[in-house]
Coordinates of C-alpha atoms in Angstrom, one line a residue:
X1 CA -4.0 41.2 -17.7
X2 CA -5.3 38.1 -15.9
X3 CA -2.1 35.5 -16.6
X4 CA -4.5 32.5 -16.7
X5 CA -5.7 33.0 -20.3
X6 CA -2.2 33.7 -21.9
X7 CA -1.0 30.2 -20.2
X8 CA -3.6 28.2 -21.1
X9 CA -2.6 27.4 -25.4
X10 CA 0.8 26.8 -23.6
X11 CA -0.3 24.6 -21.3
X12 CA -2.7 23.2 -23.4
X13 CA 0.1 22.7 -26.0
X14 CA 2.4 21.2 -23.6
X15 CA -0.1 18.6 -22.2
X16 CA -0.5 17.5 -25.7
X17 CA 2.8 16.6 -26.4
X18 CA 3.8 15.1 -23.2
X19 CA 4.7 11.4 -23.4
X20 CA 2.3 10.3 -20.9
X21 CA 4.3 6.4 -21.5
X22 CA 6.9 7.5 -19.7
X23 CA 6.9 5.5 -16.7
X24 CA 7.0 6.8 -13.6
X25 CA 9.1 4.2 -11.3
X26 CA 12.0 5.8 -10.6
X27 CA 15.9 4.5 -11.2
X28 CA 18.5 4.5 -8.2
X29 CA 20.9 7.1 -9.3
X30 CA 24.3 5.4 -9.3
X31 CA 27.8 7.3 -8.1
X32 CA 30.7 7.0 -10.3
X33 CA 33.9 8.7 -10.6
X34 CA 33.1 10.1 -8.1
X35 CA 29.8 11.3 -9.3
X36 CA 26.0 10.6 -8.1
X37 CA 24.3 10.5 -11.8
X38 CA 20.8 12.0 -12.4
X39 CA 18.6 9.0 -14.1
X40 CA 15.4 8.9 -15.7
X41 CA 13.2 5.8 -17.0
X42 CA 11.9 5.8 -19.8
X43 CA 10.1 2.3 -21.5
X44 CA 12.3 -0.1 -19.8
X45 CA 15.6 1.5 -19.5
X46 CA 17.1 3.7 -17.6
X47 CA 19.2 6.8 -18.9
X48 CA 22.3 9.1 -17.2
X49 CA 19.9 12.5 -17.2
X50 CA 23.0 14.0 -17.6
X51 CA 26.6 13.5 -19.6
X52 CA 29.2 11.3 -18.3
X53 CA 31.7 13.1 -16.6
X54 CA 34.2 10.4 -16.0
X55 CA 38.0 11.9 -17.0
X56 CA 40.7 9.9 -16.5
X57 CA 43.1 12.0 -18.8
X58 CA 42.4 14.6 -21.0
X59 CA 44.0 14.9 -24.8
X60 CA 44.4 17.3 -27.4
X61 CA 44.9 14.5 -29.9
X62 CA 43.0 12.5 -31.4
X63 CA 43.3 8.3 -31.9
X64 CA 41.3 5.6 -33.6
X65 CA 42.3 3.0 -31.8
X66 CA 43.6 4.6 -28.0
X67 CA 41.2 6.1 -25.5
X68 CA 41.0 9.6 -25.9
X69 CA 39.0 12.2 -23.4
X70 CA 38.4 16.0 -24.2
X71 CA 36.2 18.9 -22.8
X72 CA 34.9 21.3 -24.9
X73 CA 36.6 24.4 -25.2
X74 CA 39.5 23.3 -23.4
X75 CA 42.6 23.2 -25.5
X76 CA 45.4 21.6 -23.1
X77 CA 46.2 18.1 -20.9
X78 CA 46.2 19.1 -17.5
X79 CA 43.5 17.3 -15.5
X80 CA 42.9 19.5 -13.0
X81 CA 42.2 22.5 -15.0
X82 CA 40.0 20.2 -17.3
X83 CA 37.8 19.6 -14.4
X84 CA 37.8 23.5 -13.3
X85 CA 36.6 24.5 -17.0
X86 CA 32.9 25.8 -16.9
X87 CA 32.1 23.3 -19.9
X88 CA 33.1 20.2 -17.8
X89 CA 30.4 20.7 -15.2
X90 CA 27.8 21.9 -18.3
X91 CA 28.6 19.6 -21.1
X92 CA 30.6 16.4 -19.3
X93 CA 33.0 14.7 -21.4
X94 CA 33.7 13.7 -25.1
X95 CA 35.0 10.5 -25.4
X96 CA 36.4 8.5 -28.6
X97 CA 35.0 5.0 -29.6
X98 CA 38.7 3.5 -27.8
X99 CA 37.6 5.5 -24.8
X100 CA 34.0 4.1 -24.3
X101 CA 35.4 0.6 -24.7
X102 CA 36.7 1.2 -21.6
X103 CA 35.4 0.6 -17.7
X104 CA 33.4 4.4 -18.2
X105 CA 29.7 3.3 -16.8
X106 CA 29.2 1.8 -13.2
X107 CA 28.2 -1.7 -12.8
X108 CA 25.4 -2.7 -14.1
X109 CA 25.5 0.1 -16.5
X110 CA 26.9 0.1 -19.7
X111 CA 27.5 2.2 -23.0
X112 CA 24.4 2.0 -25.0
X113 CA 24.4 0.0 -28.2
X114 CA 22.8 1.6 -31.4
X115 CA 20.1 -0.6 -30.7
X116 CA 19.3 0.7 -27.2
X117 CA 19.2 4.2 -28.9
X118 CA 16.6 2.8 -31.5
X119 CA 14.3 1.1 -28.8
X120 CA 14.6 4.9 -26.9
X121 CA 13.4 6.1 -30.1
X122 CA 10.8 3.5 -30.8
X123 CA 9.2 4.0 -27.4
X124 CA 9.2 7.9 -27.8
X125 CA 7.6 7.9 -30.8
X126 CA 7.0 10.8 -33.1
X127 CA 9.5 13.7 -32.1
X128 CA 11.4 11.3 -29.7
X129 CA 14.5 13.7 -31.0
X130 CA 12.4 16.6 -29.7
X131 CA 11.4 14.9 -26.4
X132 CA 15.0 14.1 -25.2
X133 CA 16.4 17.6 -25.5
X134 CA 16.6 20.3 -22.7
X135 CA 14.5 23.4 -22.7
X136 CA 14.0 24.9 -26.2
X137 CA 16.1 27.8 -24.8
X138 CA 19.2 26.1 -24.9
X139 CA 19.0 24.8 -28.6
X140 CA 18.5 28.0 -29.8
X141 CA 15.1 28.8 -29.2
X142 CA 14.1 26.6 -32.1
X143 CA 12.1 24.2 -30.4
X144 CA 9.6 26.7 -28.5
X145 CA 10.0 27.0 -24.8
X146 CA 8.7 24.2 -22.7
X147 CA 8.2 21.8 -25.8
X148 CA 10.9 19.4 -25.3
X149 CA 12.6 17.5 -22.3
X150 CA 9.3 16.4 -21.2
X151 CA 10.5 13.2 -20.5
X152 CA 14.1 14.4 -18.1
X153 CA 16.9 13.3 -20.4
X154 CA 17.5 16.7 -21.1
X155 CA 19.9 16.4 -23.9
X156 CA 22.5 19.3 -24.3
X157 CA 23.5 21.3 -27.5
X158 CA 27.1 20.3 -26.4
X159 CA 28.4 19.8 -30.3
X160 CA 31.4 17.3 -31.0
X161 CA 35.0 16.8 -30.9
X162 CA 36.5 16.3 -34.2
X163 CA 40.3 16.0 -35.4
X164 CA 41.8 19.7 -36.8
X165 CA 39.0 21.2 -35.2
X166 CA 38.2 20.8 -31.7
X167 CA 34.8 21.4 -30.1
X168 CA 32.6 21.6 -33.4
X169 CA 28.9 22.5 -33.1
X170 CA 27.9 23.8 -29.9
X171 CA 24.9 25.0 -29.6
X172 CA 23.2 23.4 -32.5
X173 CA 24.3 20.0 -31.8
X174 CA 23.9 16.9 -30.0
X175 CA 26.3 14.1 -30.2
X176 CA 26.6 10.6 -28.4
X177 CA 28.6 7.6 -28.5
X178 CA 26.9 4.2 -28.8
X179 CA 28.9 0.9 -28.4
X180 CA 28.3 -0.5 -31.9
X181 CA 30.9 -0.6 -35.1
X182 CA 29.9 0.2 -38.7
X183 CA 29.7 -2.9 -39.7
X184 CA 31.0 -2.2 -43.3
X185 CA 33.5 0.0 -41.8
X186 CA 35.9 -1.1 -39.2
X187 CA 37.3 2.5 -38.8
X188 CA 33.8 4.0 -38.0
X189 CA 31.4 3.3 -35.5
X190 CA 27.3 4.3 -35.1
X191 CA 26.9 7.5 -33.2
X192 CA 23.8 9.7 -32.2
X193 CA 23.0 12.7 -33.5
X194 CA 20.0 15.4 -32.2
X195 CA 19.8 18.7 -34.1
X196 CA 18.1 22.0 -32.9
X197 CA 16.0 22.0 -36.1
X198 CA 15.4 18.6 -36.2
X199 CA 12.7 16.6 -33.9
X200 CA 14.6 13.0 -34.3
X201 CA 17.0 10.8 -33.5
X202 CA 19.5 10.0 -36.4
X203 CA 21.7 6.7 -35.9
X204 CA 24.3 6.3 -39.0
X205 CA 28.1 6.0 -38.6
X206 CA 30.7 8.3 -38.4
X207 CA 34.7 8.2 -37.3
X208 CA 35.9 6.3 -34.1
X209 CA 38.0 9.0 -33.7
X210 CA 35.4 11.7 -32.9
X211 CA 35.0 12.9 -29.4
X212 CA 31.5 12.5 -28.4
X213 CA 29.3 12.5 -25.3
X214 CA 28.0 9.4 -23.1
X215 CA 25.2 8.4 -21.6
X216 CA 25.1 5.2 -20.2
X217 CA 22.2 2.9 -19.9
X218 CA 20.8 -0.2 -17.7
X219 CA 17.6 -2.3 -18.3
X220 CA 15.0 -0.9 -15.8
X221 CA 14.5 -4.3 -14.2
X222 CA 18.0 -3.9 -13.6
X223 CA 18.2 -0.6 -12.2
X224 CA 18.1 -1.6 -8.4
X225 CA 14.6 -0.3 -6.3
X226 CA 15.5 -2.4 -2.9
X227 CA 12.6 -3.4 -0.7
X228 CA 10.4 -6.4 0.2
X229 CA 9.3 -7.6 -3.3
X230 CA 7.0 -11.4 -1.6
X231 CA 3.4 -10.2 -2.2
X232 CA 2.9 -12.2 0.2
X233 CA 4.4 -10.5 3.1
X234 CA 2.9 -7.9 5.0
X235 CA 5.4 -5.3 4.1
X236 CA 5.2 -6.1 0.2
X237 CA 6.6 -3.2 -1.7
X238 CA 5.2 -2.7 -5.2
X239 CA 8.0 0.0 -6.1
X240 CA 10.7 -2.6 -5.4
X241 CA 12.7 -4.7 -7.6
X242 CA 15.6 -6.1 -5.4
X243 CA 15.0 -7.5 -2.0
X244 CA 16.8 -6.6 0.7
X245 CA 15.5 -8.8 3.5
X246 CA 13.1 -6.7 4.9
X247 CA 10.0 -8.7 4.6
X248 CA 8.1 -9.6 7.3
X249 CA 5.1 -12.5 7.7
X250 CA 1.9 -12.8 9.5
X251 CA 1.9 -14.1 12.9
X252 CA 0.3 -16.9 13.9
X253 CA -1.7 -15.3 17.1
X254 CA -3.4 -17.4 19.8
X255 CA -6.8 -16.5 21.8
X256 CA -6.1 -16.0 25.7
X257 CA -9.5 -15.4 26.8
X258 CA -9.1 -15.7 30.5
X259 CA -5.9 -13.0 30.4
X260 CA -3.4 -14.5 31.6
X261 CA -0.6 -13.6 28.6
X262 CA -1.0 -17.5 27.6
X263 CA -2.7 -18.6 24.5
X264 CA -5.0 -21.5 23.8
X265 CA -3.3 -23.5 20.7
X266 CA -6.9 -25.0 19.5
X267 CA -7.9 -21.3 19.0
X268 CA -5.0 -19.0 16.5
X269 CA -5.6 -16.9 13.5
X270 CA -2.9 -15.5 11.6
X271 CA -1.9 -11.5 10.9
X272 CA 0.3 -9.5 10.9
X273 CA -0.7 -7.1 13.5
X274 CA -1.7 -8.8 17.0
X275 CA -5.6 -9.1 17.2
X276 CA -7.1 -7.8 20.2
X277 CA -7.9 -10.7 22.7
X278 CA -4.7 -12.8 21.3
X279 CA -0.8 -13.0 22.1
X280 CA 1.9 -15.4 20.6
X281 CA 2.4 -18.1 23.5
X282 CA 0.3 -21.4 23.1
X283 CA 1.1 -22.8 26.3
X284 CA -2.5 -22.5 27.7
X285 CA -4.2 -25.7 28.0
X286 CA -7.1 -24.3 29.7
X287 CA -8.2 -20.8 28.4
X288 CA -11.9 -21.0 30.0
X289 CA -13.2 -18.8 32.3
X290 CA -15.4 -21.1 33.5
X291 CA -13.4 -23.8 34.4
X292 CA -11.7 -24.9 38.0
X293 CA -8.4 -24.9 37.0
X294 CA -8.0 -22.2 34.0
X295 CA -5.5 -19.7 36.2
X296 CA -2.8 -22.9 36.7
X297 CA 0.6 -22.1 34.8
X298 CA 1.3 -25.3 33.3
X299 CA -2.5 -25.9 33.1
X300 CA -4.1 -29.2 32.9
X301 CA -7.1 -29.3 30.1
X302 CA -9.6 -27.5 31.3
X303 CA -11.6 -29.3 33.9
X304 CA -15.3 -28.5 35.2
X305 CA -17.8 -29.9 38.5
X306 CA -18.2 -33.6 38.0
X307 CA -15.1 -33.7 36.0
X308 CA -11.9 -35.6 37.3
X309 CA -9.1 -33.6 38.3
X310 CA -4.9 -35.0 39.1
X311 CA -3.3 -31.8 40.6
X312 CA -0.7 -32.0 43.8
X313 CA -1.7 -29.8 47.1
X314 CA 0.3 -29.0 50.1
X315 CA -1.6 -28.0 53.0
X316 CA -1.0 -26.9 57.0
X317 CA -2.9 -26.4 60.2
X318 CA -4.4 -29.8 60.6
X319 CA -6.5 -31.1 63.0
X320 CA -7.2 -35.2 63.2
X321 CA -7.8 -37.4 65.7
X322 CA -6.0 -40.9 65.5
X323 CA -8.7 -42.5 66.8
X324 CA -9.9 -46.0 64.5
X325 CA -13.2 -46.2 66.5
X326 CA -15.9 -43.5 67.4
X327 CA -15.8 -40.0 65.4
X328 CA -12.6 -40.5 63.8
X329 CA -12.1 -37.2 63.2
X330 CA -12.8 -34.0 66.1
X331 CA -14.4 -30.9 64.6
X332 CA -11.4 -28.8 63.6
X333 CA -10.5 -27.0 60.2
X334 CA -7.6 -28.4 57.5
X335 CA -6.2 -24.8 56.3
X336 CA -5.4 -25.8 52.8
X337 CA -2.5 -24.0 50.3
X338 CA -2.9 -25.0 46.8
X339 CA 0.5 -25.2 44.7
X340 CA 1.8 -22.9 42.7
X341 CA 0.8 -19.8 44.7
X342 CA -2.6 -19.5 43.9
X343 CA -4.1 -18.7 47.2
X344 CA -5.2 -21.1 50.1
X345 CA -9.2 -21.7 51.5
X346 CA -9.6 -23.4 54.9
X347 CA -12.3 -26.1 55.0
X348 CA -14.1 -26.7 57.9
X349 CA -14.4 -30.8 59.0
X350 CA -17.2 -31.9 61.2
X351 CA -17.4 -35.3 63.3
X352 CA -19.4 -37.7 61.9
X353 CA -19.4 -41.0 59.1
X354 CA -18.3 -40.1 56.4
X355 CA -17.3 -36.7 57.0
X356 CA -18.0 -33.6 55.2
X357 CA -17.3 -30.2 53.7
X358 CA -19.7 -28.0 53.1
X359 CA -22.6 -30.3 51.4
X360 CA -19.9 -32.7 50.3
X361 CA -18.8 -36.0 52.2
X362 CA -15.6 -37.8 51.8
X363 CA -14.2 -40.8 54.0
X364 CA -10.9 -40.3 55.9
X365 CA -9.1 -43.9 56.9
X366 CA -9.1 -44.1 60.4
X367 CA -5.6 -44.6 60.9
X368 CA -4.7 -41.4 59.2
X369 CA -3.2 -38.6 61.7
X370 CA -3.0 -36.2 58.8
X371 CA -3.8 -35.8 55.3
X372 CA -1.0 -37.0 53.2
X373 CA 0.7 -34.2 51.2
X374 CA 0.9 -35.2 47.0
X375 CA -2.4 -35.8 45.8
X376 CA -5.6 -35.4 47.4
X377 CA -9.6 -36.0 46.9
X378 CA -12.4 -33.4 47.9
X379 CA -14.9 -31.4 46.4
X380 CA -15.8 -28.1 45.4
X381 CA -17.0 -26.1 48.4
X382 CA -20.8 -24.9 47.6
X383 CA -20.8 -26.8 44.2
X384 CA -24.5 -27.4 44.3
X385 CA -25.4 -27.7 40.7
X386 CA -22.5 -29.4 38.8
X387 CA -22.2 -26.1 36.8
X388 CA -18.5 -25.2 37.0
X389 CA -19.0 -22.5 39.2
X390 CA -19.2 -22.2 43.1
X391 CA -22.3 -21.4 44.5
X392 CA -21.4 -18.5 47.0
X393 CA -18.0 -18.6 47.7
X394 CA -16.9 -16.3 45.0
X395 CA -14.2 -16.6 42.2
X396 CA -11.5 -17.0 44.2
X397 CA -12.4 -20.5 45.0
X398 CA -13.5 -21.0 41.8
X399 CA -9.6 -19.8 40.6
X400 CA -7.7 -21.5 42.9
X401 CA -9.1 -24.9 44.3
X402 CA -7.6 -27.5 42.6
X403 CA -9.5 -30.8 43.0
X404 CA -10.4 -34.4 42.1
X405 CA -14.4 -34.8 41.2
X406 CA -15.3 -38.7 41.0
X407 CA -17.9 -38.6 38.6
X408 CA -20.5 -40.8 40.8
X409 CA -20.1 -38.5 43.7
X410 CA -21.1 -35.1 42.0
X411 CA -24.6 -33.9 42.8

C-alpha cells in the first residue's frame, strides 16, 4: 500500500493542533554546571528543553528547610555514581523548595515563579499540558503518537521525589518546582503538575520537602541573540537582541571622474558599498577632464583657456640674448619641466616684438638673460578657441602645462 494515504489523517491531525504561536526566534542555549542547556521560546520566554541537571550533593533524606538533590532510582550519596545512573542523563535532577532557592539557573535565568508557569499556559492555550510533553510514547502511549511536544519542551514522565518513598510516579507523571510559597502555608510551596491522562497544566501547592524537577526560565528579550541591532546600519540584524559592536555605516563616497584615486568633495553620495566611479579621498580640487590643470596632486580649482592660473615651473635649456636693443631674444627653444613630475614640452621662441609661441605673444624684459624660475606667464600652445582644450598638440599638453591665462590676452 501506497504510505501517502495512511499519513495524511495523521498529518492532517498534527497540523491541526500545532501551536503555530510559537515563535520562532531562537534562545542562546546557556552552559551551566557544566552543561550546554537545550532551549526553546515560547510567547516571550524562554524554557530549559530539558531538566536541570545541576548536582551539587545528592541525599537520601529529605528537608523542608535545607537544600536537598536526588535522582530517581538512585538510593545512596555518592556523587559520582549519581551522575553515572542512567536516570541522571534521562530525567535530570529532583530538587526540594531549599534546593531551588539556591544559585541552580545561570545568569540571567532563574527558577520560574507560578506565575511564569501560568503565562506558559495562557499562551498555549487549550491542551497547553498536552503541548509541553514529549512524544506520546513516553507517557504511556496515552496521548497518541506525534500529538504532543509540538512546541520542544518536551516534558518527561519523570514522577517525584517524596519522603518514605523515593522516586514516586514515573512514567505517569510530571513534576516541577516553581519559586513561589503557598501563601496560606508556609511549609508548602506551588509546584507543577502534567499527567499522561490529562491535557493541562495544574498549579496548586504541595510540600517543600518534595523532590521535584527544574526548568529554569528567562524573558525572551532577555535571552541574548548578539548582532548589530541599529536599523540604521548596513549590517542591521533583525534576529538580534544584544549588540555586540559589529555594526557598520555607510560611507560617505566621493566622484573621481578624471581617475586619479582622488575625489572631488562638491560631488559624494553615501553607501555602504563603494559606487562605481567613486573612492573615499576628497582631496581633489579639480576632478575635470577638461580642465588644464585636473592631473596636479595638490590641485588648484579647476582652471580652463582664458582663465588665470598661479602654479610654480622650473625649466632648463634656455636660450636668450642679453641684448636691450634690437631682437632681444635669438631664435632658440626654452625646454620647459613643469613641477611635480608631470612631463615637460619645449616651446619654440622666435625673434621679433613681442615674441611668441605658437599663435601666442608674450613680452620678455630686455634685461632678462633667462627666465626666472618660481612663477611664470605664457599660453597654451595651439589654444585657438578658448575651449579648454589644445588644438593639436594632444592631451599631454593639455595634462601637464601649467599656466597663467590673463583674461584680456585670450583669443
Amino acid at each position: 500500500m501506497h504510505p501517502i494515504p495512511r499519513l495524511a489523517p495523521l498529518l492532517f491531525l498534527w497540523f491541526t493542533l500545532l501551536p503555530f504561536n510559537v515563535a520562532a526566534q531562537p534562545c542562546t542555549s546557556p552552559t551551566f554546571g557544566g552543561h550546554t542547556y537545550d532551549v526553546v521560546q515560547i510567547g516571550d520566554q524562554c524554557w530549559y528543553a530539558e531538566n536541570s541537571r545541576y548536582l551539587p550533593q545528592v541525599n537520601n533524606n529529605h528537608s523542608t528547610n535545607s537544600p536537598r538533590y536526588y535522582v530517581q532510582g538512585y538510593t545512596g550519596t555518592n556523587l559520582s555514581d549519581a551522575m553515572a545512573h542512567a536516570n541522571y542523563s534521562t530525567y535530570g535532577v529532583m530538587y526540594n523548595f531549599a534546593a531551588v532557592q539556591t544559585a541552580v539557573c545561570p545568569t540571567g535565568w532563574n527558577v520560574p515563579s507560578a506565575d511564569d508557569w501560568n503565562e506558559l499556559s495562557t499562551f498555549l492555550g487549550d491542551n497547553a499540558g498536552q503541548q509541553l510533553k514529549a512524544d506520546g510514547n513516553v507517557w504511556g502511549g496515552s496521548a497518541g503518537p506525534g500529538l504532543s511536544g509540538t512546541d520542544g519542551f518536551y516534558a518527561l514522565p519523570h514522577g517525584r521525589n517524596l519522603d518514605g518513598g523515593g522516586a514516586s510516579g514515573v512514567g505517569i507523571l510530571g513534576w516541577f518546582a516553581s519559586s513561589t510559597v503557598d501563601s496560606g502555608n508556609n511549609q508548602r510551596s506551588m509546584q507543577v503538575r502534567l499527567k499522561n491522562d490529562d491535557v493541562n497544566i495544574l498549579v496548586n501547592s504541595q510540600f517543600k520537602k518534595n523532590g521535584v524537577a527544574l526548568r529554569c526560565v528567562t524573558a525572551a528579550s532577555a535571552a541574548s541573540v548578539p548582532g548589530c541591532i541599529d536599523n540604521s546600519a548596513c549590517n542591521y540584524d533583525a534576529a538580534a537582541n544584544s549588540d555586540d559592536g559589529s555594526c557598520t555605516y555607510a560611507t560617505t563616497w566621493y566622484a573621481d571622474a578624471d581617475g586619479d584615486g582622488l575625489g572631488d568633495a562638491s560631488d559624494s553620495q553615501s553607501s555602504c558599498t563603494q559606487p562605481a566611479g567613486y573612492v573615499a579621498d576628497n582631496s581633489d580640487n579639480c576632478d575635470d577632464l577638461a580642465a588644464l590643470n585636473y592631473a596636479l596632486t595638490p590641485a588648484e580649482p579647476c582652471a580652463y583657456a582664458c582663465d588665470e592660473l598661479d602654479a610654480p615651473l622650473t625649466y632648463t635649456g634656455i636660450a636668450l640674448s642679453s641684448a636691450a636693443t634690437g631682437p632681444a631674444v635669438a631664435d632658440g627653444a626654452v625646454n620647459l619641466t613643469f613641477s611635480g613630475g608631470y612631463g615637460s614640452m619645449t616651446v619654440h621662441f622666435t625673434s621679433g616684438t613681442p615674441h611668441t609661441i605658437g599663435t601666442h605673444s608674450f613680452t620678455l624684459a630686455a634685461s632678462l638673460t633667462a627666465i626666472p624660475q618660481g612663477h611664470w606667464s605664457t599660453y597654451v600652445v595651439d589654444e585657438a578657441g578658448c575651449d579648454g582644450r589644445c588644438d593639436g598638440c594632444g592631451s599631454s599638453a593639455r595634462v601637464t602645462l601649467d599656466v597663467v591665462v590673463p583674461h584680456d590676452r585670450c583669443d
